[in-house]
């Protein structure tokens, strides 16, 4: 999927649950927006109190609707300010710079599906479930949240198949036993999970005994204490640009590329959005991102140059 820079206009701001605002975006002239697939996200760029923010949000509307995009933004009062700005300041008629769509969480073909969503993690699931439901395949959704009033799009998922949805609002239903749920699935069930880190850690532990390519997890933030390690100096050659640099222990490949005039897309700079993915022509990457699957890491064909480093003394990248 190609990544583009767009100037879109906000055409709707609707509360869809406690602390969750849905933004609807469209082109100012009503022209069609780029195509996307379930699981895709976009980056919103904005400035608040002199600081620039880029935040990733999953597209939660219908891919068939090429005239508008929808994202849902959870207010995180203790966050870094991006969600508060959107909740307090975003208004119909505003112009927003958007990049994407990009899909790090694509829907694979499977005979049946288990979707596990926690809170705002329902957003990438909604178009996925709609597609699977339309295909007639078997699916289940386990939807967890703090309370029913904080769980967005409940009516939408129930309309897709009320008998396939298990709700677990912590204040009334208690916690779901995710470990048991995953253990009960067959080997051909594709499992998709998105939600808070506490939930995803349980999924990580439960997935050990399963084919890793069947369990798909999308994170909105880096895991603390994971994908870290000592950093050492190494060489990188950007083959297309004809530039070679030394990456010191305290700098990233992306920083050195920018400093050397090598053009590589980037957004989050935290290893979670996938926009800086770069093909590896030679050498062994030291993957430290949250995007690539185990199989993709082992293949070593691409890497996220904002955070990942090198196991070999030299990497040659297609940039
Ligand atoms: S810039 Fe987001 S993964 Fe590298």
PDB file of N, CA, C and O in Angstrom, residues 104-145:
ATOM      1  N   UNK A 104      -0.026  -2.690   9.033  1.00  0.00           N
ATOM      2  CA  UNK A 104       0.865  -3.641   9.699  1.00  0.00           C
ATOM      3  C   UNK A 104       0.086  -4.790  10.331  1.00  0.00           C
ATOM      4  O   UNK A 104       0.669  -5.605  11.035  1.00  0.00           O
ATOM      5  N   UNK A 105      -1.217  -4.802  10.120  1.00  0.00           N
ATOM      6  CA  UNK A 105      -2.082  -5.734  10.861  1.00  0.00           C
ATOM      7  C   UNK A 105      -3.097  -6.342   9.879  1.00  0.00           C
ATOM      8  O   UNK A 105      -4.301  -6.295  10.103  1.00  0.00           O
ATOM      9  N   UNK A 106      -2.596  -6.867   8.747  1.00  0.00           N
ATOM     10  CA  UNK A 106      -3.537  -7.310   7.709  1.00  0.00           C
ATOM     11  C   UNK A 106      -4.284  -8.577   8.097  1.00  0.00           C
ATOM     12  O   UNK A 106      -3.788  -9.386   8.876  1.00  0.00           O
ATOM     13  N   UNK A 107      -5.455  -8.699   7.542  1.00  0.00           N
ATOM     14  CA  UNK A 107      -6.315  -9.855   7.798  1.00  0.00           C
ATOM     15  C   UNK A 107      -5.864 -10.996   6.904  1.00  0.00           C
ATOM     16  O   UNK A 107      -5.893 -10.890   5.681  1.00  0.00           O
ATOM     17  N   UNK A 108      -5.419 -12.087   7.520  1.00  0.00           N
ATOM     18  CA  UNK A 108      -4.993 -13.236   6.717  1.00  0.00           C
ATOM     19  C   UNK A 108      -6.183 -14.125   6.412  1.00  0.00           C
ATOM     20  O   UNK A 108      -7.219 -14.059   7.089  1.00  0.00           O
ATOM     21  N   UNK A 109      -6.021 -14.959   5.414  1.00  0.00           N
ATOM     22  CA  UNK A 109      -7.076 -15.897   5.079  1.00  0.00           C
ATOM     23  C   UNK A 109      -7.021 -17.071   6.053  1.00  0.00           C
ATOM     24  O   UNK A 109      -5.952 -17.635   6.285  1.00  0.00           O
ATOM     25  N   UNK A 110      -8.133 -17.398   6.662  1.00  0.00           N
ATOM     26  CA  UNK A 110      -8.178 -18.512   7.616  1.00  0.00           C
ATOM     27  C   UNK A 110      -9.572 -19.113   7.551  1.00  0.00           C
ATOM     28  O   UNK A 110     -10.504 -18.507   7.016  1.00  0.00           O
ATOM     29  N   UNK A 111      -9.712 -20.315   8.111  1.00  0.00           N
ATOM     30  CA  UNK A 111     -11.029 -20.946   8.082  1.00  0.00           C
ATOM     31  C   UNK A 111     -11.923 -20.351   9.163  1.00  0.00           C
ATOM     32  O   UNK A 111     -13.138 -20.295   9.023  1.00  0.00           O
ATOM     33  N   UNK A 112     -11.321 -19.895  10.284  1.00  0.00           N
ATOM     34  CA  UNK A 112     -12.113 -19.204  11.307  1.00  0.00           C
ATOM     35  C   UNK A 112     -11.239 -18.227  12.077  1.00  0.00           C
ATOM     36  O   UNK A 112     -10.000 -18.308  12.014  1.00  0.00           O
ATOM     37  N   UNK A 113     -11.912 -17.337  12.798  1.00  0.00           N
ATOM     38  CA  UNK A 113     -11.208 -16.221  13.435  1.00  0.00           C
ATOM     39  C   UNK A 113     -11.662 -16.039  14.879  1.00  0.00           C
ATOM     40  O   UNK A 113     -12.849 -16.175  15.188  1.00  0.00           O
ATOM     41  N   UNK A 114     -10.660 -15.704  15.721  1.00  0.00           N
ATOM     42  CA  UNK A 114     -10.970 -15.238  17.077  1.00  0.00           C
ATOM     43  C   UNK A 114     -10.404 -13.831  17.198  1.00  0.00           C
ATOM     44  O   UNK A 114      -9.188 -13.624  17.027  1.00  0.00           O
ATOM     45  N   UNK A 115     -11.271 -12.865  17.446  1.00  0.00           N
ATOM     46  CA  UNK A 115     -10.843 -11.485  17.652  1.00  0.00           C
ATOM     47  C   UNK A 115     -10.900 -11.185  19.143  1.00  0.00           C
ATOM     48  O   UNK A 115     -11.915 -11.480  19.795  1.00  0.00           O
ATOM     49  N   UNK A 116      -9.818 -10.613  19.673  1.00  0.00           N
ATOM     50  CA  UNK A 116      -9.785 -10.235  21.090  1.00  0.00           C
ATOM     51  C   UNK A 116      -9.458  -8.748  21.151  1.00  0.00           C
ATOM     52  O   UNK A 116      -8.376  -8.318  20.731  1.00  0.00           O
ATOM     53  N   UNK A 117     -10.424  -7.962  21.617  1.00  0.00           N
ATOM     54  CA  UNK A 117     -10.246  -6.508  21.648  1.00  0.00           C
ATOM     55  C   UNK A 117     -10.356  -6.018  23.081  1.00  0.00           C
ATOM     56  O   UNK A 117     -11.234  -6.449  23.836  1.00  0.00           O
ATOM     57  N   UNK A 118      -9.465  -5.119  23.454  1.00  0.00           N
ATOM     58  CA  UNK A 118      -9.550  -4.477  24.758  1.00  0.00           C
ATOM     59  C   UNK A 118      -9.709  -2.990  24.560  1.00  0.00           C
ATOM     60  O   UNK A 118      -8.852  -2.344  23.945  1.00  0.00           O
ATOM     61  N   UNK A 119     -10.825  -2.428  25.039  1.00  0.00           N
ATOM     62  CA  UNK A 119     -11.032  -0.982  24.966  1.00  0.00           C
ATOM     63  C   UNK A 119     -10.936  -0.457  23.538  1.00  0.00           C
ATOM     64  O   UNK A 119     -11.590  -0.961  22.616  1.00  0.00           O
ATOM     65  N   UNK A 120     -10.074   0.532  23.339  1.00  0.00           N
ATOM     66  CA  UNK A 120      -9.949   1.186  22.029  1.00  0.00           C
ATOM     67  C   UNK A 120      -9.373   0.222  20.981  1.00  0.00           C
ATOM     68  O   UNK A 120      -9.422   0.495  19.781  1.00  0.00           O
ATOM     69  N   UNK A 121      -8.876  -0.920  21.434  1.00  0.00           N
ATOM     70  CA  UNK A 121      -8.378  -1.949  20.514  1.00  0.00           C
ATOM     71  C   UNK A 121      -9.461  -2.517  19.613  1.00  0.00           C
ATOM     72  O   UNK A 121      -9.179  -3.281  18.695  1.00  0.00           O
ATOM     73  N   UNK A 122     -10.714  -2.147  19.843  1.00  0.00           N
ATOM     74  CA  UNK A 122     -11.793  -2.588  18.962  1.00  0.00           C
ATOM     75  C   UNK A 122     -11.673  -1.928  17.577  1.00  0.00           C
ATOM     76  O   UNK A 122     -12.201  -2.445  16.591  1.00  0.00           O
ATOM     77  N   UNK A 123     -10.982  -0.787  17.486  1.00  0.00           N
ATOM     78  CA  UNK A 123     -11.047  -0.009  16.235  1.00  0.00           C
ATOM     79  C   UNK A 123     -10.510  -0.755  15.005  1.00  0.00           C
ATOM     80  O   UNK A 123     -11.191  -0.769  13.985  1.00  0.00           O
ATOM     81  N   UNK A 124      -9.324  -1.397  15.053  1.00  0.00           N
ATOM     82  CA  UNK A 124      -8.918  -2.122  13.838  1.00  0.00           C
ATOM     83  C   UNK A 124      -9.772  -3.351  13.584  1.00  0.00           C
ATOM     84  O   UNK A 124      -9.876  -3.827  12.446  1.00  0.00           O
ATOM     85  N   UNK A 125     -10.398  -3.877  14.664  1.00  0.00           N
ATOM     86  CA  UNK A 125     -11.171  -5.115  14.541  1.00  0.00           C
ATOM     87  C   UNK A 125     -12.482  -4.905  13.774  1.00  0.00           C
ATOM     88  O   UNK A 125     -12.974  -5.815  13.118  1.00  0.00           O
ATOM     89  N   UNK A 126     -13.043  -3.703  13.923  1.00  0.00           N
ATOM     90  CA  UNK A 126     -14.388  -3.471  13.391  1.00  0.00           C
ATOM     91  C   UNK A 126     -14.468  -3.754  11.879  1.00  0.00           C
ATOM     92  O   UNK A 126     -15.313  -4.556  11.447  1.00  0.00           O
ATOM     93  N   UNK A 127     -13.591  -3.157  11.055  1.00  0.00           N
ATOM     94  CA  UNK A 127     -13.664  -3.504   9.633  1.00  0.00           C
ATOM     95  C   UNK A 127     -13.245  -4.940   9.338  1.00  0.00           C
ATOM     96  O   UNK A 127     -13.721  -5.547   8.371  1.00  0.00           O
ATOM     97  N   UNK A 128     -12.368  -5.505  10.186  1.00  0.00           N
ATOM     98  CA  UNK A 128     -11.982  -6.911   9.985  1.00  0.00           C
ATOM     99  C   UNK A 128     -13.186  -7.820  10.179  1.00  0.00           C
ATOM    100  O   UNK A 128     -13.459  -8.707   9.373  1.00  0.00           O
ATOM    101  N   UNK A 129     -13.913  -7.587  11.288  1.00  0.00           N
ATOM    102  CA  UNK A 129     -15.060  -8.444  11.594  1.00  0.00           C
ATOM    103  C   UNK A 129     -16.128  -8.283  10.505  1.00  0.00           C
ATOM    104  O   UNK A 129     -16.737  -9.262  10.072  1.00  0.00           O
ATOM    105  N   UNK A 130     -16.321  -7.047  10.051  1.00  0.00           N
ATOM    106  CA  UNK A 130     -17.327  -6.820   9.003  1.00  0.00           C
ATOM    107  C   UNK A 130     -16.966  -7.623   7.758  1.00  0.00           C
ATOM    108  O   UNK A 130     -17.845  -8.230   7.118  1.00  0.00           O
ATOM    109  N   UNK A 131     -15.671  -7.654   7.416  1.00  0.00           N
ATOM    110  CA  UNK A 131     -15.263  -8.390   6.205  1.00  0.00           C
ATOM    111  C   UNK A 131     -15.451  -9.900   6.399  1.00  0.00           C
ATOM    112  O   UNK A 131     -15.959 -10.589   5.511  1.00  0.00           O
ATOM    113  N   UNK A 132     -15.031 -10.387   7.570  1.00  0.00           N
ATOM    114  CA  UNK A 132     -15.156 -11.831   7.815  1.00  0.00           C
ATOM    115  C   UNK A 132     -16.631 -12.221   7.874  1.00  0.00           C
ATOM    116  O   UNK A 132     -17.041 -13.250   7.311  1.00  0.00           O
ATOM    117  N   UNK A 133     -17.450 -11.395   8.535  1.00  0.00           N
ATOM    118  CA  UNK A 133     -18.878 -11.702   8.635  1.00  0.00           C
ATOM    119  C   UNK A 133     -19.511 -11.738   7.243  1.00  0.00           C
ATOM    120  O   UNK A 133     -20.320 -12.621   6.938  1.00  0.00           O
ATOM    121  N   UNK A 134     -19.107 -10.804   6.383  1.00  0.00           N
ATOM    122  CA  UNK A 134     -19.675 -10.762   5.029  1.00  0.00           C
ATOM    123  C   UNK A 134     -19.254 -11.986   4.220  1.00  0.00           C
ATOM    124  O   UNK A 134     -19.985 -12.429   3.327  1.00  0.00           O
ATOM    125  N   UNK A 135     -18.087 -12.557   4.556  1.00  0.00           N
ATOM    126  CA  UNK A 135     -17.603 -13.726   3.811  1.00  0.00           C
ATOM    127  C   UNK A 135     -18.304 -15.005   4.251  1.00  0.00           C
ATOM    128  O   UNK A 135     -18.159 -16.047   3.609  1.00  0.00           O
ATOM    129  N   UNK A 136     -19.029 -14.934   5.377  1.00  0.00           N
ATOM    130  CA  UNK A 136     -19.738 -16.118   5.869  1.00  0.00           C
ATOM    131  C   UNK A 136     -18.857 -17.044   6.696  1.00  0.00           C
ATOM    132  O   UNK A 136     -19.302 -18.122   7.099  1.00  0.00           O
ATOM    133  N   UNK A 137     -17.613 -16.651   6.957  1.00  0.00           N
ATOM    134  CA  UNK A 137     -16.733 -17.516   7.751  1.00  0.00           C
ATOM    135  C   UNK A 137     -17.069 -17.418   9.234  1.00  0.00           C
ATOM    136  O   UNK A 137     -17.682 -16.451   9.681  1.00  0.00           O
ATOM    137  N   UNK A 138     -16.598 -18.404   9.962  1.00  0.00           N
ATOM    138  CA  UNK A 138     -16.865 -18.470  11.389  1.00  0.00           C
ATOM    139  C   UNK A 138     -15.986 -17.470  12.126  1.00  0.00           C
ATOM    140  O   UNK A 138     -14.793 -17.383  11.844  1.00  0.00           O
ATOM    141  N   UNK A 139     -16.542 -16.733  13.072  1.00  0.00           N
ATOM    142  CA  UNK A 139     -15.751 -15.794  13.861  1.00  0.00           C
ATOM    143  C   UNK A 139     -16.362 -15.612  15.236  1.00  0.00           C
ATOM    144  O   UNK A 139     -17.556 -15.856  15.445  1.00  0.00           O
ATOM    145  N   UNK A 140     -15.489 -15.197  16.171  1.00  0.00           N
ATOM    146  CA  UNK A 140     -15.931 -14.828  17.520  1.00  0.00           C
ATOM    147  C   UNK A 140     -15.180 -13.577  17.925  1.00  0.00           C
ATOM    148  O   UNK A 140     -14.013 -13.391  17.551  1.00  0.00           O
ATOM    149  N   UNK A 141     -15.846 -12.762  18.706  1.00  0.00           N
ATOM    150  CA  UNK A 141     -15.186 -11.580  19.274  1.00  0.00           C
ATOM    151  C   UNK A 141     -15.288 -11.632  20.785  1.00  0.00           C
ATOM    152  O   UNK A 141     -16.388 -11.806  21.331  1.00  0.00           O
ATOM    153  N   UNK A 142     -14.155 -11.475  21.441  1.00  0.00           N
ATOM    154  CA  UNK A 142     -14.133 -11.287  22.892  1.00  0.00           C
ATOM    155  C   UNK A 142     -13.755  -9.823  23.095  1.00  0.00           C
ATOM    156  O   UNK A 142     -12.658  -9.391  22.729  1.00  0.00           O
ATOM    157  N   UNK A 143     -14.696  -9.057  23.632  1.00  0.00           N
ATOM    158  CA  UNK A 143     -14.519  -7.612  23.734  1.00  0.00           C
ATOM    159  C   UNK A 143     -14.481  -7.249  25.222  1.00  0.00           C
ATOM    160  O   UNK A 143     -15.467  -7.413  25.932  1.00  0.00           O
ATOM    161  N   UNK A 144     -13.304  -6.775  25.660  1.00  0.00           N
ATOM    162  CA  UNK A 144     -13.093  -6.458  27.075  1.00  0.00           C
ATOM    163  C   UNK A 144     -12.999  -4.945  27.253  1.00  0.00           C
ATOM    164  O   UNK A 144     -12.466  -4.242  26.379  1.00  0.00           O
ATOM    165  N   UNK A 145     -13.485  -4.482  28.397  1.00  0.00           N
ATOM    166  CA  UNK A 145     -13.379  -3.045  28.671  1.00  0.00           C
ATOM    167  C   UNK A 145     -13.576  -2.788  30.154  1.00  0.00           C
ATOM    168  O   UNK A 145     -13.898  -3.703  30.916  1.00  0.00           O
TER     169      UNK A 145
END
